[in-house]
Coordinates of C-alpha atoms in Angstrom, one line a residue:
M1 CA 8.5 -39.5 -7.1
T2 CA 6.7 -37.9 -4.3
A3 CA 6.6 -34.2 -4.5
P4 CA 8.9 -32.1 -1.6
H5 CA 7.2 -30.7 1.1
T6 CA 7.9 -27.8 3.4
P7 CA 7.9 -29.4 7.0
P8 CA 4.5 -27.8 9.5
R9 CA 5.8 -25.1 11.6
D10 CA 6.6 -25.7 14.9
P11 CA 3.4 -24.8 16.6
H12 CA 5.8 -23.0 20.0
E13 CA 7.4 -21.0 17.0
A14 CA 6.1 -17.0 16.6
P15 CA 4.0 -16.7 13.7
P16 CA 6.2 -13.9 11.7
A17 CA 5.9 -10.3 11.8
V18 CA 4.6 -9.7 8.8
L19 CA 1.9 -12.3 6.8
A20 CA 1.6 -12.1 3.5
E21 CA -1.1 -14.4 1.8
K22 CA -1.9 -15.0 -2.4
R23 CA -5.8 -14.8 -2.6
E24 CA -7.0 -14.7 -6.9
G25 CA -4.7 -12.7 -8.0
I26 CA -4.5 -10.7 -4.7
L27 CA -2.2 -9.9 -2.0
V28 CA -2.6 -10.4 1.5
I29 CA 0.4 -8.6 3.1
T30 CA -0.4 -8.3 6.6
L31 CA 1.5 -6.5 9.9
N32 CA 1.0 -9.1 12.7
R33 CA 1.9 -7.9 15.7
P34 CA -1.5 -7.4 17.3
E35 CA 0.0 -7.3 21.0
A36 CA 1.9 -3.8 20.4
K37 CA -0.5 -2.9 18.4
N38 CA 1.4 -3.4 14.9
A39 CA 4.3 -1.0 16.0
A40 CA 6.9 -1.0 13.4
T41 CA 10.2 -2.5 14.2
E42 CA 13.3 -3.2 11.7
E43 CA 12.4 -7.0 11.6
M44 CA 9.3 -6.0 10.0
A45 CA 10.5 -3.4 7.6
L46 CA 13.6 -6.7 6.3
L47 CA 10.1 -8.8 5.6
M48 CA 8.3 -6.3 3.9
A49 CA 11.2 -5.8 1.8
D50 CA 11.1 -9.1 0.2
I51 CA 6.9 -9.3 0.1
L52 CA 7.6 -6.2 -1.5
D53 CA 10.2 -7.6 -4.1
D54 CA 8.2 -10.8 -4.7
F55 CA 4.9 -8.8 -5.5
A56 CA 7.0 -6.7 -7.9
A57 CA 8.0 -10.1 -9.9
D58 CA 5.2 -12.2 -9.6
D59 CA 3.0 -11.7 -13.0
A60 CA 0.5 -13.5 -11.5
L61 CA -0.2 -11.0 -9.3
A62 CA -2.1 -7.7 -10.0
V63 CA -2.7 -5.4 -6.7
A64 CA -1.6 -5.3 -2.5
V65 CA -3.7 -4.9 -0.2
L66 CA -2.4 -3.8 3.5
T67 CA -3.9 -4.2 6.8
G68 CA -2.6 -5.1 10.5
A69 CA -3.7 -7.8 12.5
G70 CA -5.9 -7.3 15.6
G71 CA -7.7 -4.8 14.4
T72 CA -5.4 -1.9 14.0
F73 CA -3.5 -1.1 11.4
C74 CA 0.0 0.6 12.8
S75 CA 0.6 2.4 15.7
G76 CA 4.0 3.8 14.2
M77 CA 7.6 3.5 15.3
D78 CA 7.8 0.4 18.1
L79 CA 9.7 2.9 20.6
K80 CA 11.4 -0.2 22.7
D81 CA 13.3 -0.9 18.8
F82 CA 13.9 2.9 18.2
V83 CA 16.1 3.7 22.0
K84 CA 17.4 -0.1 21.3
G85 CA 19.3 1.9 17.8
R86 CA 17.0 -0.4 15.1
R87 CA 14.9 1.8 12.4
P88 CA 11.5 0.0 10.8
A89 CA 13.3 1.0 7.6
V90 CA 15.1 0.1 4.6
E91 CA 17.6 2.4 3.2
G92 CA 16.6 4.0 -0.2
R93 CA 12.8 2.6 0.3
G94 CA 11.9 4.4 3.8
F95 CA 9.1 2.9 6.5
L96 CA 8.4 -0.4 5.8
A97 CA 10.2 -0.5 3.2
L98 CA 7.1 0.7 0.9
T99 CA 6.9 4.8 1.9
E100 CA 10.4 6.7 -0.1
R101 CA 10.0 3.9 -2.9
P102 CA 6.5 2.8 -4.3
A103 CA 5.5 0.0 -5.5
P104 CA 5.0 -1.1 -9.4
K105 CA 2.1 -2.1 -8.9
P106 CA -1.0 -1.1 -7.0
I107 CA -1.2 -1.3 -2.7
I108 CA -4.5 -0.6 -0.9
A109 CA -4.6 0.1 3.1
A110 CA -7.6 -1.6 4.2
V111 CA -7.7 0.4 7.7
E112 CA -9.2 -0.3 10.9
G113 CA -8.5 0.9 14.2
Y114 CA -5.3 2.9 15.1
A115 CA -3.0 4.7 11.4
V116 CA -0.7 6.7 13.3
A117 CA 2.8 8.2 12.9
G118 CA 4.7 6.0 10.7
G119 CA 1.3 3.5 10.0
F120 CA -0.4 6.7 9.2
E121 CA 2.7 7.7 6.7
T122 CA 2.5 3.9 5.6
M123 CA -0.3 4.2 4.6
L124 CA -0.4 7.9 2.1
A125 CA 2.3 5.7 0.3
C126 CA 0.1 2.8 -0.9
D127 CA -2.7 4.1 -3.9
L128 CA -6.2 3.5 -1.7
V129 CA -7.3 3.9 1.7
V130 CA -10.8 2.0 2.9
A131 CA -11.0 2.5 6.2
A132 CA -13.5 1.5 8.8
E133 CA -15.4 4.1 10.6
N134 CA -14.3 3.9 13.6
A135 CA -10.8 4.6 12.6
K136 CA -8.4 6.7 14.0
F137 CA -5.2 8.4 11.6
G138 CA -3.0 11.2 13.3
L139 CA 0.9 12.0 13.0
P140 CA 1.6 12.2 16.6
E141 CA 5.7 12.6 16.4
V142 CA 5.5 16.0 17.7
K143 CA 4.6 14.8 21.3
R144 CA 7.4 12.6 21.7
G145 CA 9.7 15.7 20.6
L146 CA 10.1 13.7 16.6
V147 CA 9.2 15.1 13.4
A148 CA 6.7 12.8 11.3
A149 CA 10.0 12.3 8.0
A150 CA 8.7 9.3 6.7
G151 CA 6.2 11.0 4.5
G152 CA 4.0 12.9 6.9
L153 CA 6.2 16.2 5.7
V154 CA 6.5 15.5 2.4
A155 CA 4.0 13.2 1.0
L156 CA 1.3 14.7 3.3
P157 CA 1.1 18.6 1.9
N158 CA 1.3 17.1 -1.9
R159 CA -2.0 14.2 -1.2
A160 CA -3.9 17.2 0.9
P161 CA -4.9 21.2 1.2
R162 CA -1.8 23.0 3.1
A163 CA -3.8 24.0 5.9
I164 CA -4.8 20.3 6.8
A165 CA -1.4 18.4 6.5
M166 CA -0.2 21.8 9.0
E167 CA -2.6 21.3 11.5
M168 CA -1.8 17.1 11.3
A169 CA 1.3 17.6 12.1
L170 CA 1.8 20.3 14.1
T171 CA -0.9 19.7 16.5
G172 CA -0.4 15.7 16.8
D173 CA -3.9 15.1 17.4
M174 CA -5.7 12.2 16.1
F175 CA -8.6 12.9 13.5
D176 CA -11.2 10.3 12.6
A177 CA -12.1 8.5 9.2
Q178 CA -14.9 11.0 8.0
Y179 CA -12.2 14.0 8.7
V180 CA -9.3 12.2 6.4
R181 CA -12.1 11.8 3.5
A182 CA -13.2 14.7 3.4
A183 CA -8.8 16.0 3.1
G184 CA -9.5 13.7 0.1
L185 CA -6.6 10.8 1.9
V186 CA -9.2 8.3 1.7
N187 CA -11.9 6.1 -0.8
R188 CA -14.4 5.1 1.0
V189 CA -15.2 4.5 4.2
V190 CA -16.8 1.4 5.3
P191 CA -18.4 -0.5 8.9
A192 CA -16.5 -1.0 11.6
G193 CA -14.8 -4.5 11.5
S194 CA -15.5 -4.4 7.1
A195 CA -12.2 -3.0 6.1
L196 CA -10.5 -5.9 4.9
E197 CA -13.6 -7.1 2.4
A198 CA -14.4 -3.7 1.9
A199 CA -10.7 -3.3 0.2
L200 CA -10.8 -6.9 -1.2
E201 CA -14.0 -5.7 -3.5
L202 CA -11.9 -3.0 -4.5
A203 CA -8.7 -4.8 -4.8
A204 CA -10.4 -7.4 -7.4
G205 CA -11.8 -4.6 -9.5
I206 CA -8.8 -3.7 -10.3
A207 CA -7.7 -7.7 -10.5
A208 CA -9.6 -8.1 -13.4
N209 CA -8.6 -5.5 -15.3
G210 CA -5.3 -5.3 -18.4
P211 CA -2.3 -6.2 -15.5
L212 CA 0.2 -3.6 -19.1
A213 CA -2.7 -1.4 -18.2
V214 CA -2.6 -1.0 -14.4
R215 CA 1.4 -0.8 -13.9
V216 CA 1.4 1.6 -16.3
T217 CA -1.5 3.7 -15.1
K218 CA 0.0 3.7 -12.3
R219 CA 3.0 4.8 -12.8
V220 CA 1.8 8.0 -15.4
I221 CA -0.4 8.9 -12.3
V222 CA 2.9 8.8 -10.0
E223 CA 5.3 9.7 -12.2
Q224 CA 3.1 13.5 -14.0
A225 CA 3.5 15.4 -10.5
G226 CA 7.1 16.1 -11.5
W227 CA 7.6 16.2 -15.5
P228 CA 7.1 19.9 -17.0
A229 CA 4.1 21.1 -18.1
D230 CA 5.0 20.7 -21.3
E231 CA 6.1 18.1 -22.0
A232 CA 3.1 16.0 -20.2
Y233 CA 1.5 14.2 -22.2
A234 CA 4.9 13.8 -24.8
R235 CA 5.9 11.6 -21.7
Q236 CA 3.2 10.4 -21.4
Q237 CA 3.1 9.2 -24.5
E238 CA 6.4 7.2 -24.6
I239 CA 5.1 5.3 -21.2
V240 CA 1.5 4.2 -23.1
G241 CA 2.7 3.1 -26.1
P242 CA 3.9 0.1 -25.8
V243 CA 0.7 -0.8 -24.4
F244 CA -1.1 0.4 -27.2
E245 CA 0.3 -2.5 -28.9
S246 CA 0.6 -4.9 -27.1
A247 CA -1.1 -8.9 -27.2
D248 CA -3.5 -7.2 -24.0
A249 CA -5.0 -4.8 -25.8
K250 CA -6.1 -6.4 -28.5
E251 CA -7.4 -8.7 -26.3
G252 CA -9.5 -6.1 -24.8
A253 CA -11.3 -4.6 -27.5
T254 CA -12.0 -8.3 -29.1
A255 CA -13.3 -9.6 -25.7
F256 CA -15.5 -6.6 -26.1
A257 CA -16.9 -7.2 -29.2
E258 CA -17.4 -10.6 -29.0
K259 CA -19.3 -10.4 -25.1
R260 CA -16.4 -12.0 -23.0
A261 CA -14.8 -12.0 -20.0
P262 CA -11.1 -11.1 -21.6
R263 CA -8.2 -13.5 -21.2
W264 CA -5.6 -11.7 -20.8
T265 CA -1.7 -12.9 -20.7
G266 CA 0.5 -9.4 -19.5
R267 CA 2.1 -9.1 -22.8

């Protein structure tokens, strides 16, 4: 019996506005409207929701890299969609289905060109950021009579000094990669054109680690901000305790003793 196959895509059919590709434990998500500098639409938000759900459920995937096609990360909300009454958000999940609900696994933003408005806020929702040295960042909403309500006013003050958040949000100006890195918003600045490559290298280092440990580590870092100080270690123990009893923990210790690469099972 021959295996069923998917018919080839009609070459005249427009490609999806968000692409997803699996690469050895890494999911590469590409915002794919280069003709509009990857301005986000309602369609893109719904596609992102499905992709992120699949990412969370797939045990073979450890980390995702989010990037944009055509040399731009994301220029924010598509204003043509906005005036038609459509929003690039999913209820309870936020802009591009990401800004209000963190993914359970790490996501790395690979930024070339512009990450502005909702694009900048989407970057803030990622856990790590690799940026090209000529990338530009900003929250220009006030220049359009809008407000940065997808994370610019909530997430940014928790990620950067108050003065930085105020300047970015109130002026609406553009800032370079060196500025946002100095503010603690970017992990690595790399030559133009190499952000995705550098992000994939970073992702590979994460994907090589124990998957249970990686997920739990992210969970604690995300959740601890809301814990009372006198309960922090007890709450942490509730989450991390099972990891120390896992098969992966035993495998990690055994592999170290035997001087070999661990063989993770995720259990």
